[in-house]
XYZ file of C-alpha atoms in Angstrom:
650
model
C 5.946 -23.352 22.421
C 7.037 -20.108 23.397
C 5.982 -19.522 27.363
C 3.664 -16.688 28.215
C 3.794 -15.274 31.485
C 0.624 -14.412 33.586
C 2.055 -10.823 34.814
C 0.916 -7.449 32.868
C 3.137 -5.528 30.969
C 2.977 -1.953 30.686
C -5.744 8.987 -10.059
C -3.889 10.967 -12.382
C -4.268 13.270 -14.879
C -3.445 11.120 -17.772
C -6.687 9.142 -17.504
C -8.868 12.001 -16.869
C -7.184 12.865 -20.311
C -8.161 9.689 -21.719
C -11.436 9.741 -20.671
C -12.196 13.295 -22.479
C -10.640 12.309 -25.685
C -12.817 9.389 -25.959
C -15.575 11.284 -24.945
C -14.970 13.632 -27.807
C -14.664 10.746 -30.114
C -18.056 9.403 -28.920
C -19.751 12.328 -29.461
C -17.758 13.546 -33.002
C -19.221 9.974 -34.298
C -22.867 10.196 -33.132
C -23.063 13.552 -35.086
C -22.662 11.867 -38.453
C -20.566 14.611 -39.641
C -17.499 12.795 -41.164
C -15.861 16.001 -42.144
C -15.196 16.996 -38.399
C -14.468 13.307 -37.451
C -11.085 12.554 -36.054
C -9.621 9.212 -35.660
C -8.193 9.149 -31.675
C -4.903 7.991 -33.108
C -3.005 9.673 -29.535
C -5.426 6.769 -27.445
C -3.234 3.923 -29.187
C -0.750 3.781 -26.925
C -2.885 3.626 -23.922
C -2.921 0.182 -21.890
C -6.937 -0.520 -22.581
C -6.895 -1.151 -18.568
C -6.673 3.138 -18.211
C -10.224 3.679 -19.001
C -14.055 2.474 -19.482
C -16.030 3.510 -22.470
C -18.843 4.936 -21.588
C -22.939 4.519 -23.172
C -25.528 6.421 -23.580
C -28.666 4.432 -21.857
C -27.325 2.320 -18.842
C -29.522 -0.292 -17.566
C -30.613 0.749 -13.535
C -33.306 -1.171 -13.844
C -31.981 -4.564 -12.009
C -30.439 -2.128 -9.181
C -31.944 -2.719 -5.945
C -32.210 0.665 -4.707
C -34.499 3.184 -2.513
C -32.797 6.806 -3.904
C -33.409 7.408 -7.734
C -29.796 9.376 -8.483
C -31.877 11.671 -11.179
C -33.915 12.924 -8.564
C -31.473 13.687 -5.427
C -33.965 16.012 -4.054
C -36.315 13.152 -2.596
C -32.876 11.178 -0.521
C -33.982 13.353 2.688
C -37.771 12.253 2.828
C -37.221 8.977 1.847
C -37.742 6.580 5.023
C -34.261 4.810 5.074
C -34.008 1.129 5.780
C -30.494 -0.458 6.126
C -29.335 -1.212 2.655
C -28.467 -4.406 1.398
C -24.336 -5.609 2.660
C -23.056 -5.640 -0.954
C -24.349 -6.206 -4.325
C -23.205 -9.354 -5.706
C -20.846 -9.079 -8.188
C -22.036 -9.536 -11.602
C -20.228 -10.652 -14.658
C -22.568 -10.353 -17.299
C -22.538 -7.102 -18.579
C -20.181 -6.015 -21.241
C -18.452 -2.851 -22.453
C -20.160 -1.474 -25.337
C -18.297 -1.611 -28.738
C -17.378 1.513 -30.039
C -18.289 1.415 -33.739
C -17.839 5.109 -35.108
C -19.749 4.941 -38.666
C -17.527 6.313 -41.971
C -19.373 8.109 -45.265
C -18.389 7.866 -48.469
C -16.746 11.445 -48.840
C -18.488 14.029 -51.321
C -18.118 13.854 -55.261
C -15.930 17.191 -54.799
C -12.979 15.593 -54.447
C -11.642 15.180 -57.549
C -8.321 14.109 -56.588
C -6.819 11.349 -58.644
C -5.145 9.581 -55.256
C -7.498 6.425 -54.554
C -7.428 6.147 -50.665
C -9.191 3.694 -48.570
C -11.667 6.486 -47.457
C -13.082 6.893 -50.961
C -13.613 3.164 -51.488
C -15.615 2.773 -47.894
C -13.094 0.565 -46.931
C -11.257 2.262 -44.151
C -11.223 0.337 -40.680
C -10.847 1.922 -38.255
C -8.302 0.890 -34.938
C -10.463 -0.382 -32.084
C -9.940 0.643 -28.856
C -12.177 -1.653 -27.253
C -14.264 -3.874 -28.011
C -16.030 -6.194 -25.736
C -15.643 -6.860 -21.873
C -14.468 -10.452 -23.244
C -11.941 -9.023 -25.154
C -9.549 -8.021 -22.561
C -7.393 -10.902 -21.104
C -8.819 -12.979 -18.480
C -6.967 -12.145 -15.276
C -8.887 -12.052 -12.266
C -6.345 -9.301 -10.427
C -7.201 -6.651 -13.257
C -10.557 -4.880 -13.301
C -10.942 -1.551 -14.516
C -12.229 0.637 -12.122
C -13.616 4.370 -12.771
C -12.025 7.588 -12.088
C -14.623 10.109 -11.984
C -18.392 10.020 -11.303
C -19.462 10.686 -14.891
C -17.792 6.966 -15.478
C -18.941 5.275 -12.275
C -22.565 6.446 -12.819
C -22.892 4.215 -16.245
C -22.437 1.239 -14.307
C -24.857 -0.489 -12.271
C -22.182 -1.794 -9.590
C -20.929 1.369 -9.041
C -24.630 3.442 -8.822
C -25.261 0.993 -6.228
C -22.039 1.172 -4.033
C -22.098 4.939 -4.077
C -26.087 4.558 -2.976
C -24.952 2.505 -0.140
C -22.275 4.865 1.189
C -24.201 7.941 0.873
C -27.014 6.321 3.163
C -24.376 5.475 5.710
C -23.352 8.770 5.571
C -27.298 9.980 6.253
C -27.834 7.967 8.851
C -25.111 8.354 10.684
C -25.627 12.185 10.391
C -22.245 13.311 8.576
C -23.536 16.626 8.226
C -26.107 19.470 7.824
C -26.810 21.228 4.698
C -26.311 25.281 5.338
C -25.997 28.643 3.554
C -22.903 29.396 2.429
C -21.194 31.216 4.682
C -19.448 34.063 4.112
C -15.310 34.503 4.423
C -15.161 30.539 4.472
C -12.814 28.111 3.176
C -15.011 25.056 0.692
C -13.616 21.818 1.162
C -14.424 19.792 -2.140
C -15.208 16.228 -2.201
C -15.154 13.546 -5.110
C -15.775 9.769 -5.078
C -12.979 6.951 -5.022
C -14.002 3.533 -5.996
C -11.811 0.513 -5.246
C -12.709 -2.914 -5.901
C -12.768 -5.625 -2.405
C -11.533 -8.787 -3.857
C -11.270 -12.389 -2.127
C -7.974 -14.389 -1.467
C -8.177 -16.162 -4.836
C -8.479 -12.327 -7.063
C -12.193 -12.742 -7.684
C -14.638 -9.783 -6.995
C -16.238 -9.785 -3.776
C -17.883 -6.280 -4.077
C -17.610 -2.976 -5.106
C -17.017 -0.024 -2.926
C -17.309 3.597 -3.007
C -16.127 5.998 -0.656
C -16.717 10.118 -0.572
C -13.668 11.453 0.217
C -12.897 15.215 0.950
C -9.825 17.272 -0.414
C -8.043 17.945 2.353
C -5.873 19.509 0.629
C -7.998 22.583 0.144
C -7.571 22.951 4.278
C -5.216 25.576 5.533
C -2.454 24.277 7.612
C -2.230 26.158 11.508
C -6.204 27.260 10.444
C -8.390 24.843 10.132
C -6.020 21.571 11.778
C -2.894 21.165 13.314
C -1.920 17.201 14.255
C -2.643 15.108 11.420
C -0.183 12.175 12.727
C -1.781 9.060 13.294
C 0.099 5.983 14.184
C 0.118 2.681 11.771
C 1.452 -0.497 12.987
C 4.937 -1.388 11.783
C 5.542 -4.535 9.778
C 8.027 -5.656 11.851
C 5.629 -5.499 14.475
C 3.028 -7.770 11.909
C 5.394 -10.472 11.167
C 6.790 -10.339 15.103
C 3.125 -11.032 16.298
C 2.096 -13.737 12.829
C 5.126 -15.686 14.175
C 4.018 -15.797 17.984
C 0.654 -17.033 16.553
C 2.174 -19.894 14.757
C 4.551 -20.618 17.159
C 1.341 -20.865 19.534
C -1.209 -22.154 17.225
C -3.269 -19.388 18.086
C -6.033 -18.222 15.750
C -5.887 -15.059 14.013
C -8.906 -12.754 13.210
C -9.200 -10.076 10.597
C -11.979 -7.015 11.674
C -12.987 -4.092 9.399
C -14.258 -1.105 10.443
C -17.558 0.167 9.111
C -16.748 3.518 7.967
C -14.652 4.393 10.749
C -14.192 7.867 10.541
C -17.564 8.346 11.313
C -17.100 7.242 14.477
C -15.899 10.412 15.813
C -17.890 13.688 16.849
C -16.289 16.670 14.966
C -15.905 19.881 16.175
C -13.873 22.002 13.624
C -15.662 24.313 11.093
C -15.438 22.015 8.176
C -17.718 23.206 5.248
C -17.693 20.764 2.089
C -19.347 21.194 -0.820
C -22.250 18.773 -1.520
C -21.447 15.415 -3.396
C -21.491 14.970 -6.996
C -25.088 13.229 -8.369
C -26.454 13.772 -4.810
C -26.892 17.405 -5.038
C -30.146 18.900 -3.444
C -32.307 20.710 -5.900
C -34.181 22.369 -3.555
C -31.021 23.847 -2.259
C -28.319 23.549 -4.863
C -26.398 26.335 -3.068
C -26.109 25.097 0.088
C -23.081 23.049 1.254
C -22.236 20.428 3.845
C -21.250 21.372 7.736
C -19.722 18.051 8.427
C -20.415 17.178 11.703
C -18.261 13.969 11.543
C -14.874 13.152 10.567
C -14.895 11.896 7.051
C -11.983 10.548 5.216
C -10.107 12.830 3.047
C -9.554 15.322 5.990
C -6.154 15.873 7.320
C -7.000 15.598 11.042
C -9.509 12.427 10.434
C -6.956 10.024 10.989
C -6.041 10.869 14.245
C -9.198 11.464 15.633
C -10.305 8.357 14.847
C -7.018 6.566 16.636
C -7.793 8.724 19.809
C -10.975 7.545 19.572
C -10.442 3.848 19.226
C -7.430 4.160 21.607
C -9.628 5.586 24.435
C -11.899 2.756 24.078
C -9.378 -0.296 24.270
C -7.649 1.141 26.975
C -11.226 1.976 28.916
C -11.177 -2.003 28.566
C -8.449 -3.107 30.030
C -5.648 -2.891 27.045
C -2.068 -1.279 27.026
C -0.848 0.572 24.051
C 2.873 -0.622 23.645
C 5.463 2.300 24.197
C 7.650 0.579 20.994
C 4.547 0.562 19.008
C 1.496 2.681 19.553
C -0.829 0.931 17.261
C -0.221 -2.152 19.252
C -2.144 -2.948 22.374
C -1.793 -5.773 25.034
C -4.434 -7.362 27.389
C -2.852 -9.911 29.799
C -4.801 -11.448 32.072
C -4.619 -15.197 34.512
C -5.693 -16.951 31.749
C -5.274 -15.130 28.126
C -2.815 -12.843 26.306
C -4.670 -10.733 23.480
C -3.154 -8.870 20.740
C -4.540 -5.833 18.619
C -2.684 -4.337 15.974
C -4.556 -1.162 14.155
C -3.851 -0.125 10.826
C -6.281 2.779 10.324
C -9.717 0.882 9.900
C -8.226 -3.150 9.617
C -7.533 -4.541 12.761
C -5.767 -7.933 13.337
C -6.434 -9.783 16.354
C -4.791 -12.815 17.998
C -4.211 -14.436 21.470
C -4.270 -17.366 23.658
C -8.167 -17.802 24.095
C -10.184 -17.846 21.186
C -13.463 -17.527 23.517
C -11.934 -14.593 24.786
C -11.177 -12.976 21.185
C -14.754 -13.937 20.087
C -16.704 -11.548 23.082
C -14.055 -9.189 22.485
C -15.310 -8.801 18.705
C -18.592 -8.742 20.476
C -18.025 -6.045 22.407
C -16.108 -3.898 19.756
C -19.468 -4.634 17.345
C -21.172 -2.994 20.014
C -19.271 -0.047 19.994
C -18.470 0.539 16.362
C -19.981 -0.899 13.663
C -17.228 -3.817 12.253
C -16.699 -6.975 9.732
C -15.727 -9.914 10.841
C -13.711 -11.162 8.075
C -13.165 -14.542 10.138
C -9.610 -15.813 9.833
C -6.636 -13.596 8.490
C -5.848 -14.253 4.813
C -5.586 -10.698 3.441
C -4.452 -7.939 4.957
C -3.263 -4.318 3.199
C -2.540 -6.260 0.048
C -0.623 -8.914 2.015
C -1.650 -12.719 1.247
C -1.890 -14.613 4.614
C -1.357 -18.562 2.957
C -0.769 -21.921 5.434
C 2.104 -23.948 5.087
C 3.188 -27.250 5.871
C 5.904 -25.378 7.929
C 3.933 -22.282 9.022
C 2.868 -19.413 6.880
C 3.876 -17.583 3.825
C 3.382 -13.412 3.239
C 3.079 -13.154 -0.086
C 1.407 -10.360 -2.466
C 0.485 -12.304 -5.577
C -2.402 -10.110 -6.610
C -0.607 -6.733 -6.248
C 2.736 -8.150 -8.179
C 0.328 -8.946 -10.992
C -1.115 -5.771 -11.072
C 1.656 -4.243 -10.942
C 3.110 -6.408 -14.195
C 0.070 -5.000 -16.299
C 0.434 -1.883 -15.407
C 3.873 -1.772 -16.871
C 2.733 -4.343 -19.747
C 4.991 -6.238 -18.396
C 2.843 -9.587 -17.853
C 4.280 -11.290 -20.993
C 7.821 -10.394 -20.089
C 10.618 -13.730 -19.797
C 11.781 -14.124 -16.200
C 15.084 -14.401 -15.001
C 16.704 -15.726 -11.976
C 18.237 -12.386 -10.353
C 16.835 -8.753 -10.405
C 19.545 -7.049 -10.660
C 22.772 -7.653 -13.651
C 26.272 -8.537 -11.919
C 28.878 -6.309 -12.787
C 26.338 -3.281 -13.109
C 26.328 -0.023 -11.357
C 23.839 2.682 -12.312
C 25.095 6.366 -12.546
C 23.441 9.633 -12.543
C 24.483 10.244 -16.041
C 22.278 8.704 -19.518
C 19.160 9.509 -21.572
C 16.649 11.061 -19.394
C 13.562 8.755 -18.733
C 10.349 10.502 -20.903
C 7.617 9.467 -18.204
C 9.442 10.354 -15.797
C 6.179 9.999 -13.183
C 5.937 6.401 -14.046
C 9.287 5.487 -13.049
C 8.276 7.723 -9.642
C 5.097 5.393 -9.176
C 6.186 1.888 -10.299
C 9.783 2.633 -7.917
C 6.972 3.491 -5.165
C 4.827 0.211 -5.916
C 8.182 -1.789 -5.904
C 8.864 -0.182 -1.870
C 5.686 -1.664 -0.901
C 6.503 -5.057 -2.814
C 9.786 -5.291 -0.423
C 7.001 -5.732 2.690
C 7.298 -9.492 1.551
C 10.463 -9.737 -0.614
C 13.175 -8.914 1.277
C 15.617 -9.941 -1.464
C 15.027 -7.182 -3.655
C 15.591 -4.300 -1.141
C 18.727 -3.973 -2.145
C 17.971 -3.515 -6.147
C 14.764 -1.400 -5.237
C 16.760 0.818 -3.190
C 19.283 1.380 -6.476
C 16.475 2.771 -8.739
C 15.181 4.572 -5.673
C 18.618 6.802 -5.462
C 17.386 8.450 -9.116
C 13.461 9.563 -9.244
C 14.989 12.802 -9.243
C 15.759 12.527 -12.794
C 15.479 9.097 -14.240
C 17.348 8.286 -17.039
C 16.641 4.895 -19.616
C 19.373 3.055 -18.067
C 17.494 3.046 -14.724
C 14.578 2.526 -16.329
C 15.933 -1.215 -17.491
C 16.835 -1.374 -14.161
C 13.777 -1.341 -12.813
C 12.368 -3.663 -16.156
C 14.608 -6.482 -14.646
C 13.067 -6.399 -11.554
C 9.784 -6.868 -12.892
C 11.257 -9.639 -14.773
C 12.095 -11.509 -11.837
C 9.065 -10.360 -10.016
C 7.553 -12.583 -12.833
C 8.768 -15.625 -12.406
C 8.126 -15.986 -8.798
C 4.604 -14.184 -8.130
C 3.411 -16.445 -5.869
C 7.320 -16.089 -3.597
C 6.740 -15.168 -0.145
C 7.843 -14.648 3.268
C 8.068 -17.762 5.176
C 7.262 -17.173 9.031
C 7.292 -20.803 10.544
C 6.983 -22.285 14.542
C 9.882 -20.680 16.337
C 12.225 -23.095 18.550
C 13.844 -20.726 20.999
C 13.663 -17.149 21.432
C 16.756 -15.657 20.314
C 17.066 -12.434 18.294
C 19.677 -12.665 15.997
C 21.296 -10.240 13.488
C 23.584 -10.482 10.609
C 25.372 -6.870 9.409
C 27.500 -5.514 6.388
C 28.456 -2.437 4.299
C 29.806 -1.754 0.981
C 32.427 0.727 1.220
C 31.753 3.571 -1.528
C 29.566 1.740 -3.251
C 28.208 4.636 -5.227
C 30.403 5.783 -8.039
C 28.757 9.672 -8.144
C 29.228 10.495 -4.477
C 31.166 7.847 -2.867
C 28.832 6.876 -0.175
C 28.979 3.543 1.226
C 25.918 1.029 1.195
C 24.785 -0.183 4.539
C 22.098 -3.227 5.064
C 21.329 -5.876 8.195
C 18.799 -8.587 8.570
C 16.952 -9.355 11.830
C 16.357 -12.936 12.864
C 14.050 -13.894 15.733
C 13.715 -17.311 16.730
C 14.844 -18.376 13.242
C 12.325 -16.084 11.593
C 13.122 -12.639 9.374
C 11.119 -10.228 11.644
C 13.220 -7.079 9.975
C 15.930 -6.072 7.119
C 17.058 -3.227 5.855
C 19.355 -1.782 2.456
C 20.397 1.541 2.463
C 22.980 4.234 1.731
C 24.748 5.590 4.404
C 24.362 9.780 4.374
C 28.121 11.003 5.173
C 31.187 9.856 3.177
C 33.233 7.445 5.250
C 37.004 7.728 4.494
C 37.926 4.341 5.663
C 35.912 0.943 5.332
C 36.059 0.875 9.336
C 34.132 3.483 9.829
C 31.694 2.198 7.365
C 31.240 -0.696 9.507
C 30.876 1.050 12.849
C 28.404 2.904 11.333
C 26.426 -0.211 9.706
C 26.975 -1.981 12.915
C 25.407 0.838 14.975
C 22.227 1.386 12.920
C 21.486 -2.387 12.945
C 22.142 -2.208 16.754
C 19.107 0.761 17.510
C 16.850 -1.563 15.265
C 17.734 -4.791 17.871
C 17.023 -2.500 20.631
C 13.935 -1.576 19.624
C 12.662 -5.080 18.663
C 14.169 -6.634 22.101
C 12.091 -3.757 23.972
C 9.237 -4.659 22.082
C 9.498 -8.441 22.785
C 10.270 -7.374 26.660
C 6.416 -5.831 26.448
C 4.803 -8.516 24.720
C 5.496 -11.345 27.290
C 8.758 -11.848 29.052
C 12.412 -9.885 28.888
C 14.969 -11.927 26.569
C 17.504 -13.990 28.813
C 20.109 -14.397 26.231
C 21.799 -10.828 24.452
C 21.337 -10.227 20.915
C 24.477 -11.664 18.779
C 25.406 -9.409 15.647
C 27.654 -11.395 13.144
C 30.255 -8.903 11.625
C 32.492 -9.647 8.700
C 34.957 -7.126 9.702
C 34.240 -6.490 13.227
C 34.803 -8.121 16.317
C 34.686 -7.941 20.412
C 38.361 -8.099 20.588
C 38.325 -5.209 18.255
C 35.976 -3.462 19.886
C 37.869 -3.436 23.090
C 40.514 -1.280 21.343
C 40.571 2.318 21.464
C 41.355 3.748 18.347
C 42.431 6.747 17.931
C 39.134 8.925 16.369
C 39.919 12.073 14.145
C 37.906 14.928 16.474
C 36.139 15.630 13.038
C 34.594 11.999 13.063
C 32.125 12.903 15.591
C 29.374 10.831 13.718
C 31.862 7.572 14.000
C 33.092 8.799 17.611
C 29.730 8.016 18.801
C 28.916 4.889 16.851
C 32.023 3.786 18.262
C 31.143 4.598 22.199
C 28.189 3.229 22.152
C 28.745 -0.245 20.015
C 31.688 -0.150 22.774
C 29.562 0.267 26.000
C 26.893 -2.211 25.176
C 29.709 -4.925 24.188
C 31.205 -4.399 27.747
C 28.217 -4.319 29.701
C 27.769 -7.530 27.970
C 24.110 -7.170 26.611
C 24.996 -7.156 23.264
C 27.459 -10.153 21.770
C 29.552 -9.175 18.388
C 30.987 -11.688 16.321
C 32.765 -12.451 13.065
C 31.222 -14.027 10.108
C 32.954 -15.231 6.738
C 31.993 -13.190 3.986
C 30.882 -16.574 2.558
C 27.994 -17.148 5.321
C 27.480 -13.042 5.532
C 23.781 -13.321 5.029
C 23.738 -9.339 4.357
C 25.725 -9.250 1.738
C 22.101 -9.430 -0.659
C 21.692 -5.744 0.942
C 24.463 -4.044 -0.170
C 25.737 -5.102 -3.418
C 25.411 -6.629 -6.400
C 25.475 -10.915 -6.359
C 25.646 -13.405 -9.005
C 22.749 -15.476 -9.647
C 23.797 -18.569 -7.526
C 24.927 -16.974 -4.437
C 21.565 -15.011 -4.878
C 19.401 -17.671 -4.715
C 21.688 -19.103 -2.189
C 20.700 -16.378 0.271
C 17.583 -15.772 -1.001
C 16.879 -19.192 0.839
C 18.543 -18.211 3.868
C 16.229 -15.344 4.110
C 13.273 -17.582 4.228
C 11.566 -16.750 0.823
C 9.478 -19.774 -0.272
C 7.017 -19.929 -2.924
C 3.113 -20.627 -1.573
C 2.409 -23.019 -4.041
């Protein structure tokens, strides 16, 4: 066990599209006019996940409810009571089968052609047909887009209810006039669907959101930056806690935005299906922050920032969104992500009137322990814990129809190198969002940073060839879903780093490919793969300049450890294929147009004399980095995929 000290430290457009055409459909078919009927033949290629067919009569009747949404006029004299938590999921509706009805065409047609419309026999291609029709998988639900689809479904009519009478009672705004020479924010509704660790529903959520985006920048707000915690910062803290066998809690804020008075002139128009008839004209003067607007964010942090520090906590100068209690007898951690906060320490009475007192000042969840956080699985191990992201890989897979793919045991081909040059990519804006989903995928997987980071050098103009690129991948993605971090008890407290480059590793511009991995007590706490921005003419200089960004991320994490509990007592080590401190104690004689390597050089140079930071050479055989900047056959893959700590949960 680690010692702690007892001193204080300081939607898109495509499936709107969908949506309308099968709207059209819908409504072509009810008309019984088969001469104006049109087969949607363009919604075939459509994964059936993209939209929900919509009916005619939905059944409200079994909705618990106090606001009637046909009548929005009565929500203000209707004595609120607190609305039920959640509605409990239900799973015994279906989607309605879409069954458009064909006529015999008129005895006009005296063509002698016998087609499958004159004999009544034509089928036509189903686009859905029952809820039980799509595969079971419980990380795919299809959620609405719009309010028009929501509204049909008695999950969703209740969720929205729920949120608008938080927003009511917590007195988001007050209806006005128009005003004249104004800006209008507009608003819509975003659904998402809360799940539990094992994919299964735990309740449906709706959330009115504004478009910021309609706000004038240097107007209406200026700072919109609000901090996040880092996730080197999440897995530095996770492996404290398991080194300590402390407990870890998971809280939610209620709504958080609303937390905060607001002050701007805001004007937002009124929400869709809650619009007052009496005054249809009016619009909203929000006197609270509400999510959607650009300086929401950071009112909110200043806001829960004033309050933990008005108790006794320290916000960390490495990280911001981490604060620090140390008292005689506990050490509490809180680490803010927006609205999900993650707490841990030494005294688990301590955290529990803590989440006490926060419930008193905000409305909060206590999820209990952490085993989901930002799409990150929390799972216990015989050794520890595993990060993992199951549920979002999966997703991910179907939304690519990629689920039935064949795995394979590397993601990326040996001997390939993608170019600029090729086929362009059609969709290109799917390559833009599945290379984005992949990023977040690396919070967990640090083995695929370096083949992510390949197909991110092209979303510029993707071609096919990257587009297989990213289709292997997925294929490995598939066959190890349930692969995660492993963080595990940590036997000394040494911070440990292990940094390479690839000189001109990219055939179009001849840049060189840079990449480090960051151990601490035994544990990957950081890693990086990336290409370096200036040409290096020599593979030195490539090095210098791989060993010096590595170096600024050690610094940070050893400054960051220094706050948490104690200073380290031992310098950081940095293995180096290339480089060593003998080397290092050269001086080399540095072109005066270097100036970028000139100072990578000085200051690698300085901290190596002054002794707090040790360099030394590795074999390119034990060169743990070299998954970060090239391209590795399938056995020395998975030989340092183990070495990075990547076990599977199961």
């Amino acid at each position: 066990m680690l010692p702690i000290p007892k001193s204080s430290c300081p939607s898109s457009h495509s499936s709107n599209t969908s949506f309308s055409l099968l709207d059209q459909a819908s409504q072509q078919v009810r008309s019984h006019s088969p001469t104006h009927f049109i087969a949607p033949r363009s919604l075939s290629n459509i994964p059936v996940a993209s939209f929900i067919p919509s009916y005619e009569q939905p059944n409200h009747t079994n909705v618990p409810s106090t606001v009637s949404l046909s009548a929005p006029q009565q929500i203000e004299h209707v004595p609120f009571t607190d609305p039920p938590e959640h509605l409990p999921p239900s799973t015994d509706f279906s989607y309605p089968t879409i069954t458009p009805s064909y006529f015999r065409p008129s005895d006009t047609s005296r063509h002698h052609m016998v087609i499958r419309s004159k004999t009544n026999s034509l089928k036509p291609k189903a686009l859905i047909t029952s809820r039980h029709s799509l595969p079971l998988d419980p990380y795919h639900t299809p959620k609405p887009t719009t309010y028009h689809q929501a509204s049909k479904f008695p999950e969703w009519h209740h969720a929205m209810q729920i949120e608008f009478l938080a927003l009511i009672r917590n007195k988001t705004w007050t209806l006005v006039p128009l005003p004249s020479n104004s800006n209008i924010v507009g608003c819509k509704w975003v659904y998402r669907i809360k799940r539990k660790v094992d994919g299964s529903i735990e309740r449906h959520k709706a959330r009115l959101v504004a478009k910021g985006f309609h706000q004038e920048e240097g107007v209406v707000y200026f700072d919109t930056f609000s901090p996040v915690v880092k996730p080197t910062t999440v897995r530095l803290i996770l492996s404290l806690a398991v080194t300590n066998k402390w407990s870890v809690r998971q809280l939610d804020i209620n709504n958080a935005f609303l937390n905060d008075d607001f002050f701007d002139q805001v004007f937002m128009e009124q929400p869709k299906g809650f619009v007052d008839l009496h005054r249809p004209h009016f619009v909203c003067k929000l006197n609270k922050a509400l999510y959607g607007l650009k300086q929401a964010p950071r009112a909110w942090f200043n806001k829960l920032k004033a309050f933990l520090l008005g108790i006794g906590f320290l916000s960390c100068l490495s990280d911001s969104s981490l604060f620090v209690q140390q008292a005689s007898k506990h050490t509490t951690y809180v680490l803010v992500y927006v609205d999900d906060l993650i707490i841990t320490g030494s005294d688990s009475d301590f955290i529990t009137t803590f989440i006490h007192i926060l419930n008193q000042q905000f409305s909060l969840k206590d999820l209990g322990s952490l085993y989901y956080f930002l799409g990150i699985e929390v799972s216990p191990s015989s050794n520890g814990i595993i990060l993992s992201q199951g549920s979002y890989i999966c997703d991910l897979l179907r939304r690519t129809n990629m689920a039935d793919a064949k795995h394979i045991s590397n993601p990326t081909e040996p001997g390939s190198r993608l170019i600029l040059s090729g086929d362009p990519l059609s969709d290109a804006h799917l390559y833009r969002s599945v290379v984005g989903a992949l990023q977040y995928v690396t919070i967990t997987r640090p083995e695929i940073s370096y083949a992510v980071n390949r197909v991110c050098q092209f979303m510029q103009s993707p071609t096919v060839a990257h587009w297989s690129a990213i289709k292997r991948i997925l294929r490995y993605l598939k066959g190890s879903i349930h692969d995660g971090l492993l963080l595990r008890p940590m036997s000394d407290s040494s911070l440990v780093t292990f940094s390479d480059a690839g000189w001109i590793s990219d055939p179009d511009d001849s840049h060189s490919q840079h990449g480090f991995a960051l151990f601490y007590g035994g544990n990957l706490i950081s890693w990086s793969s990336r290409k370096q921005k200036v040409v290096a003419r020599s593979s030195t200089k490539v090095e210098y300049r791989a060993l010096a960004f590595a170096t600024t991320e050690l610094i940070w994490v050893q400054q960051l450890i220094s706050e948490l509990y104690s200073p380290l007592i031992a310098p950081p080590i940095v293995f180096c294929d290339n480089l060593n401190a003998q080397f290092l104690s050269r001086n080399p004689v540095i072109h005066q147009r270097s100036k970028h390597i000139r100072l990578d050089y000085h200051f690698i140079r300085e901290m190596v004399e002054d002794q707090s930071l040790v360099v030394h050479y590795v074999s390119s055989q034990n060169q743990i980095a070299d998954i970060f900047i090239k391209v590795v056959g399938t056995s020395r893959f998975l030989n340092l995929r183990s070495k990075l700590m990547v076990r599977s949960r199961t």
